[in-house]
GROMACS .gro file of C-alpha atoms in nm:
model
  308
    1MET     CA    1   0.987   2.641  -1.286
    2GLU     CA    2   1.010   2.422  -1.516
    3LEU     CA    3   1.246   2.247  -1.426
    4GLN     CA    4   1.223   2.229  -1.126
    5ASN     CA    5   0.887   2.050  -1.202
    6LYS     CA    6   1.075   1.835  -1.453
    7ARG     CA    7   1.329   1.737  -1.178
    8ASN     CA    8   1.074   1.669  -0.903
    9ILE     CA    9   0.952   1.424  -1.153
   10ALA     CA   10   1.293   1.280  -1.250
   11LYS     CA   11   1.364   1.250  -0.806
   12ASN     CA   12   1.035   1.065  -0.814
   13ILE     CA   13   1.047   0.822  -1.088
   14PHE     CA   14   1.442   0.657  -0.914
   15LEU     CA   15   1.249   0.651  -0.534
   16ASP     CA   16   0.901   0.431  -0.707
   17ILE     CA   17   1.207   0.257  -0.863
   18LEU     CA   18   1.423   0.247  -0.605
   19CYS     CA   19   1.123   0.159  -0.326
   20PHE     CA   20   0.981  -0.107  -0.558
   21THR     CA   21   1.268  -0.305  -0.663
   22LEU     CA   22   1.384  -0.293  -0.241
   23GLY     CA   23   1.004  -0.404  -0.138
   24GLY     CA   24   1.000  -0.674  -0.386
   25ILE     CA   25   1.342  -0.796  -0.296
   26LEU     CA   26   1.239  -0.807   0.118
   27TYR     CA   27   0.852  -0.949  -0.048
   28GLY     CA   28   1.055  -1.216  -0.206
   29ILE     CA   29   1.284  -1.285   0.060
   30SER     CA   30   1.072  -1.346   0.278
   31VAL     CA   31   0.822  -1.654   0.094
   32SER     CA   32   1.120  -1.837  -0.072
   33VAL     CA   33   1.357  -1.834   0.181
   34PHE     CA   34   1.063  -1.885   0.437
   35SER     CA   35   0.647  -1.923   0.440
   36GLU     CA   36   0.638  -2.115   0.125
   37PRO     CA   37   0.916  -2.360   0.218
   38ASN     CA   38   0.802  -2.442   0.544
   39GLN     CA   39   0.432  -2.404   0.410
   40ILE     CA   40   0.338  -2.149   0.570
   41ALA     CA   41   0.029  -1.963   0.341
   42PRO     CA   42  -0.004  -1.645   0.557
   43GLY     CA   43  -0.288  -1.496   0.387
   44GLY     CA   44  -0.343  -1.306  -0.018
   45VAL     CA   45  -0.282  -1.349  -0.369
   46THR     CA   46   0.056  -1.546  -0.200
   47GLY     CA   47  -0.070  -1.784   0.077
   48ILE     CA   48  -0.373  -1.935  -0.249
   49SER     CA   49  -0.007  -1.966  -0.410
   50ILE     CA   50   0.225  -2.178  -0.193
   51ILE     CA   51  -0.129  -2.362  -0.143
   52LEU     CA   52  -0.126  -2.423  -0.489
   53ASN     CA   53   0.255  -2.472  -0.551
   54SER     CA   54   0.213  -2.756  -0.291
   55LEU     CA   55  -0.062  -2.970  -0.498
   56ILE     CA   56   0.030  -2.878  -0.813
   57HIS     CA   57   0.434  -2.742  -0.770
   58THR     CA   58   0.373  -2.457  -0.981
   59PRO     CA   59   0.669  -2.137  -0.943
   60VAL     CA   60   0.440  -1.912  -0.673
   61GLY     CA   61   0.619  -1.635  -0.844
   62THR     CA   62   0.460  -1.709  -1.169
   63MET     CA   63   0.128  -1.809  -1.045
   64ALA     CA   64   0.096  -1.488  -0.846
   65LEU     CA   65   0.124  -1.325  -1.094
   66ILE     CA   66  -0.176  -1.556  -1.333
   67LEU     CA   67  -0.353  -1.504  -1.023
   68ASN     CA   68  -0.337  -1.093  -0.976
   69ALA     CA   69  -0.411  -1.113  -1.356
   70PRO     CA   70  -0.835  -1.074  -1.372
   71LEU     CA   71  -0.786  -0.808  -1.005
   72ILE     CA   72  -0.584  -0.586  -1.226
   73ILE     CA   73  -0.812  -0.655  -1.517
   74TRP     CA   74  -1.140  -0.528  -1.173
   75ALA     CA   75  -0.896  -0.309  -1.102
   76ILE     CA   76  -0.866  -0.054  -1.423
   77VAL     CA   77  -1.286  -0.084  -1.454
   78GLU     CA   78  -1.382  -0.047  -1.142
   79LEU     CA   79  -1.091   0.230  -0.924
   80GLY     CA   80  -0.931   0.471  -1.103
   81TYR     CA   81  -0.639   0.393  -1.361
   82LYS     CA   82  -0.377   0.635  -1.181
   83LEU     CA   83  -0.310   0.339  -0.892
   84VAL     CA   84  -0.347   0.015  -1.072
   85VAL     CA   85  -0.010   0.113  -1.304
   86LYS     CA   86   0.199   0.194  -0.961
   87THR     CA   87  -0.020  -0.211  -0.863
   88ILE     CA   88   0.116  -0.311  -1.199
   89PHE     CA   89   0.450  -0.302  -1.148
   90ALA     CA   90   0.492  -0.315  -0.774
   91ILE     CA   91   0.293  -0.697  -0.936
   92ILE     CA   92   0.555  -0.805  -1.175
   93LEU     CA   93   0.895  -0.670  -0.904
   94THR     CA   94   0.738  -0.892  -0.667
   95SER     CA   95   0.689  -1.213  -0.833
   96ILE     CA   96   0.987  -1.238  -1.033
   97SER     CA   97   1.125  -1.155  -0.704
   98ILE     CA   98   0.987  -1.426  -0.575
   99ASP     CA   99   1.071  -1.717  -0.795
  100VAL     CA  100   1.431  -1.554  -0.854
  101ILE     CA  101   1.537  -1.619  -0.469
  102ALA     CA  102   1.380  -1.905  -0.452
  103MET     CA  103   1.675  -1.999  -0.703
  104PHE     CA  104   2.004  -1.816  -0.533
  105ILE     CA  105   1.922  -1.758  -0.186
  106PRO     CA  106   1.854  -2.139   0.009
  107PRO     CA  107   1.559  -2.206   0.214
  108TYR     CA  108   1.568  -2.164   0.569
  109GLN     CA  109   1.424  -2.491   0.801
  110GLY     CA  110   1.529  -2.421   1.130
  111ASP     CA  111   1.299  -2.308   1.412
  112GLN     CA  112   0.919  -2.257   1.330
  113MET     CA  113   0.891  -1.894   1.500
  114LEU     CA  114   1.156  -1.824   1.376
  115VAL     CA  115   1.092  -1.878   1.042
  116ALA     CA  116   0.689  -1.715   1.135
  117ILE     CA  117   0.876  -1.347   1.289
  118PHE     CA  118   1.110  -1.326   0.996
  119ALA     CA  119   0.875  -1.410   0.743
  120GLY     CA  120   0.702  -1.073   0.868
  121VAL     CA  121   0.916  -0.877   0.899
  122THR     CA  122   1.031  -0.889   0.588
  123GLU     CA  123   0.686  -0.934   0.471
  124GLY     CA  124   0.661  -0.560   0.656
  125ALA     CA  125   0.973  -0.395   0.536
  126GLY     CA  126   0.944  -0.461   0.171
  127LEU     CA  127   0.538  -0.380   0.111
  128ALA     CA  128   0.571  -0.055   0.351
  129LEU     CA  129   0.806   0.006   0.039
  130ILE     CA  130   0.604   0.036  -0.210
  131PHE     CA  131   0.275   0.136   0.086
  132ILE     CA  132   0.473   0.419   0.080
  133ARG     CA  133   0.547   0.477  -0.273
  134GLY     CA  134   0.129   0.476  -0.342
  135GLY     CA  135   0.174   0.104  -0.510
  136THR     CA  136   0.042  -0.241  -0.357
  137THR     CA  137   0.114  -0.582  -0.468
  138GLY     CA  138  -0.291  -0.616  -0.560
  139GLY     CA  139  -0.439  -0.985  -0.384
  140THR     CA  140  -0.570  -0.880  -0.037
  141ASP     CA  141  -0.504  -0.508  -0.082
  142THR     CA  142  -0.667  -0.436  -0.450
  143ALA     CA  143  -0.956  -0.671  -0.378
  144ALA     CA  144  -1.019  -0.589  -0.024
  145ARG     CA  145  -1.061  -0.193  -0.208
  146LEU     CA  146  -1.307  -0.415  -0.456
  147LEU     CA  147  -1.533  -0.592  -0.259
  148GLY     CA  148  -1.588  -0.270  -0.030
  149ARG     CA  149  -1.795  -0.010  -0.342
  150ARG     CA  150  -1.940  -0.366  -0.352
  151PHE     CA  151  -1.984  -0.401   0.052
  152PRO     CA  152  -1.974  -0.008   0.154
  153HIS     CA  153  -2.077  -0.117   0.507
  154PHE     CA  154  -1.710  -0.356   0.571
  155SER     CA  155  -1.469  -0.138   0.653
  156MET     CA  156  -1.178  -0.272   0.407
  157GLY     CA  157  -1.000  -0.367   0.746
  158ARG     CA  158  -1.214  -0.625   0.769
  159LEU     CA  159  -1.312  -0.750   0.431
  160MET     CA  160  -0.883  -0.793   0.437
  161MET     CA  161  -0.870  -0.972   0.786
  162PHE     CA  162  -1.250  -1.135   0.606
  163ILE     CA  163  -0.966  -1.275   0.268
  164ASP     CA  164  -0.692  -1.336   0.479
  165LEU     CA  165  -0.863  -1.562   0.716
  166CYS     CA  166  -0.996  -1.732   0.482
  167VAL     CA  167  -0.652  -1.835   0.295
  168VAL     CA  168  -0.599  -2.014   0.639
  169VAL     CA  169  -0.823  -2.220   0.731
  170ILE     CA  170  -0.793  -2.365   0.360
  171SER     CA  171  -0.395  -2.351   0.430
  172ALA     CA  172  -0.465  -2.563   0.771
  173ILE     CA  173  -0.732  -2.753   0.564
  174VAL     CA  174  -0.445  -2.869   0.252
  175PHE     CA  175  -0.137  -2.887   0.489
  176LYS     CA  176  -0.276  -3.106   0.666
  177SER     CA  177  -0.151  -2.875   0.957
  178VAL     CA  178  -0.342  -2.647   1.294
  179GLU     CA  179   0.049  -2.487   1.335
  180SER     CA  180   0.108  -2.433   0.982
  181ALA     CA  181  -0.233  -2.229   1.026
  182MET     CA  182  -0.181  -2.065   1.341
  183TYR     CA  183   0.268  -1.952   1.253
  184ALA     CA  184   0.068  -1.779   0.949
  185VAL     CA  185  -0.121  -1.561   1.125
  186ILE     CA  186   0.146  -1.487   1.340
  187VAL     CA  187   0.342  -1.376   0.940
  188ILE     CA  188   0.075  -1.149   0.956
  189PHE     CA  189   0.100  -0.989   1.231
  190VAL     CA  190   0.415  -0.885   1.272
  191ALA     CA  191   0.284  -0.795   0.854
  192THR     CA  192   0.102  -0.563   0.917
  193ARG     CA  193   0.268  -0.366   1.248
  194LEU     CA  194   0.551  -0.360   1.131
  195ILE     CA  195   0.381  -0.170   0.792
  196ASP     CA  196   0.196   0.034   1.049
  197ALA     CA  197   0.523   0.114   1.257
  198VAL     CA  198   0.657   0.250   0.892
  199LEU     CA  199   0.436   0.373   0.782
  200TYR     CA  200   0.308   0.635   0.963
  201GLY     CA  201   0.345   0.488   1.280
  202THR     CA  202   0.133   0.303   1.563
  203ASP     CA  203  -0.178   0.474   1.514
  204ILE     CA  204  -0.453   0.302   1.367
  205GLY     CA  205  -0.676   0.537   1.173
  206THR     CA  206  -0.836   0.504   0.747
  207GLY     CA  207  -0.691   0.811   0.686
  208LYS     CA  208  -0.439   1.118   0.804
  209MET     CA  209  -0.524   1.490   0.887
  210LEU     CA  210  -0.234   1.718   0.887
  211PHE     CA  211  -0.159   2.040   0.972
  212ILE     CA  212   0.106   2.256   0.809
  213MET     CA  213   0.227   2.556   0.901
  214SER     CA  214   0.541   2.737   0.768
  215GLN     CA  215   0.669   3.060   0.555
  216LYS     CA  216   0.683   2.946   0.242
  217SER     CA  217   0.297   2.796   0.276
  218GLN     CA  218   0.180   2.876  -0.140
  219GLU     CA  219   0.480   2.660  -0.189
  220ILE     CA  220   0.416   2.438  -0.036
  221SER     CA  221   0.023   2.411  -0.046
  222GLN     CA  222   0.081   2.435  -0.433
  223ALA     CA  223   0.348   2.150  -0.444
  224ILE     CA  224   0.085   1.918  -0.278
  225ILE     CA  225  -0.206   1.973  -0.521
  226SER     CA  226   0.066   1.928  -0.795
  227GLN     CA  227   0.185   1.606  -0.710
  228MET     CA  228  -0.003   1.496  -0.486
  229SER     CA  229  -0.395   1.557  -0.651
  230ARG     CA  230  -0.463   1.627  -0.332
  231GLY     CA  231  -0.681   1.942  -0.194
  232VAL     CA  232  -0.485   2.172   0.127
  233THR     CA  233  -0.752   2.411   0.241
  234ILE     CA  234  -0.628   2.723   0.404
  235LEU     CA  235  -0.691   2.866   0.771
  236LYS     CA  236  -0.585   3.178   0.835
  237SER     CA  237  -0.357   3.207   1.221
  238LYS     CA  238  -0.274   3.393   1.421
  239GLY     CA  239   0.024   3.386   1.648
  240ALA     CA  240  -0.128   3.403   2.036
  241TYR     CA  241   0.200   3.465   2.175
  242THR     CA  242   0.406   3.695   1.908
  243GLY     CA  243  -0.010   3.807   1.740
  244LYS     CA  244   0.179   3.767   1.372
  245GLU     CA  245  -0.075   3.689   1.139
  246GLY     CA  246  -0.019   3.390   0.893
  247ASP     CA  247  -0.133   3.095   0.754
  248VAL     CA  248  -0.234   2.666   0.807
  249LEU     CA  249  -0.250   2.487   0.563
  250LEU     CA  250  -0.515   2.224   0.626
  251CYS     CA  251  -0.503   1.819   0.453
  252ALA     CA  252  -0.638   1.480   0.452
  253VAL     CA  253  -0.443   1.193   0.290
  254ARG     CA  254  -0.428   0.754   0.300
  255LYS     CA  255  -0.222   0.670   0.561
  256TYR     CA  256   0.037   0.519   0.302
  257GLU     CA  257   0.049   0.867   0.155
  258VAL     CA  258   0.194   1.064   0.515
  259TYR     CA  259   0.565   0.938   0.486
  260ARG     CA  260   0.531   1.131   0.052
  261LEU     CA  261   0.320   1.452   0.231
  262THR     CA  262   0.602   1.450   0.480
  263GLN     CA  263   0.858   1.451   0.290
  264LEU     CA  264   0.771   1.697   0.002
  265ILE     CA  265   0.706   1.997   0.319
  266LYS     CA  266   1.066   1.908   0.397
  267GLU     CA  267   1.185   1.949   0.062
  268ILE     CA  268   1.006   2.293   0.070
  269ASP     CA  269   1.048   2.393   0.444
  270ILE     CA  270   1.297   2.238   0.669
  271ASP     CA  271   1.201   2.390   0.977
  272ALA     CA  272   0.799   2.336   0.927
  273PHE     CA  273   0.525   2.286   1.206
  274ILE     CA  274   0.303   1.985   1.093
  275ILE     CA  275   0.064   1.830   1.319
  276ILE     CA  276  -0.129   1.460   1.212
  277GLY     CA  277  -0.380   1.319   1.355
  278ASP     CA  278  -0.618   1.088   1.331
  279ALA     CA  279  -0.991   1.172   1.079
  280GLY     CA  280  -1.178   0.896   1.120
  281GLN     CA  281  -1.364   0.859   0.793
  282ILE     CA  282  -1.363   1.057   0.477
  283ASN     CA  283  -1.584   1.177   0.248
  284GLY     CA  284  -1.571   1.351  -0.019
  285GLU     CA  285  -1.351   1.323  -0.378
  286GLY     CA  286  -1.055   1.142  -0.351
  287PHE     CA  287  -1.159   0.877  -0.093
  288LYS     CA  288  -1.557   0.737  -0.027
  289GLU     CA  289  -1.820   0.724  -0.238
  290ASN     CA  290  -2.030   1.045  -0.309
  291GLY     CA  291  -1.645   1.183  -0.533
  292LYS     CA  292  -1.520   0.895  -0.679
  293GLU     CA  293  -1.131   0.839  -0.531
  294GLU     CA  294  -1.028   0.799  -0.965
  295LYS     CA  295  -1.130   0.850  -1.270
  296THR     CA  296  -1.187   0.510  -1.333
  297LEU     CA  297  -1.256   0.378  -1.691
  298LYS     CA  298  -1.632   0.314  -1.643
  299ASP     CA  299  -1.566   0.735  -1.664
  300ILE     CA  300  -1.447   0.717  -1.927
  301ILE     CA  301  -1.700   0.547  -2.068
  302LYS     CA  302  -1.947   0.720  -1.982
  303ASN     CA  303  -1.849   1.066  -2.025
  304ARG     CA  304  -1.797   0.898  -2.460
  305LYS     CA  305  -2.101   0.855  -2.407
  306ARG     CA  306  -2.249   1.255  -2.317
  307LYS     CA  307  -2.034   1.294  -2.561
  308GLU     CA  308  -2.187   1.156  -2.828
   0.00000   0.00000   0.00000
């Protein structure tokens, strides 16, 4: 059992590195080959870096890393450190990829619509690979998560849209081109739709709820708890046709965790029956406030003070 756990850990680390590396390369291509050479700033920290590049000629990847540094520090204080570790790794990889790819792959400056579409496709594919493994690239998504804790009446999607919109408007002013802003909107739209399609189809919701039926329900529930740090509820069931009694596992996860969870289930039982549905809102431990998402730096400090 211990050997199997070590193998699973090694496999997960390998997949994390592989997906983050491929995702970083694709994201770097999106920025260095398509967006930056054509003065398209598709929101977020990368968009701000592209704008600054046109003003003070700083490398886009390096500037993105610098701008993300305060967000990382803020995230360590406000969010769970488990999420931040992967985020730091992803930020470093994508930042390096942007600058390195700019040295070796020539920019494409042809038809602007093709530029916007392919920038969105490569960005979306790259980010999807990173999100699949539970990471983020900092920027808009991290800023939105942090702001969401201060302004809980705004959804994360709306906060992300607001931040991106501000960057796009600024880019139109700096580049003196309304068309540039319009193409940036196309990039954002294509990228977000592709991310949605890769991660969880075309469904839209704040979380996902899975019902899992398997002859190996105990093994699956233990794997979910130990490898994904998610809770599982065991429901007693009885087949209407067969009359056989069994267990149904109920598990709530974030959207980007669905792919990883289904893969984990299939590794244990290839014949497992899985129903995936939308969860419009999830409150409690591991999700929305009233049970903090993960152990944070604030929690650690508070706990130490109590012990003292």
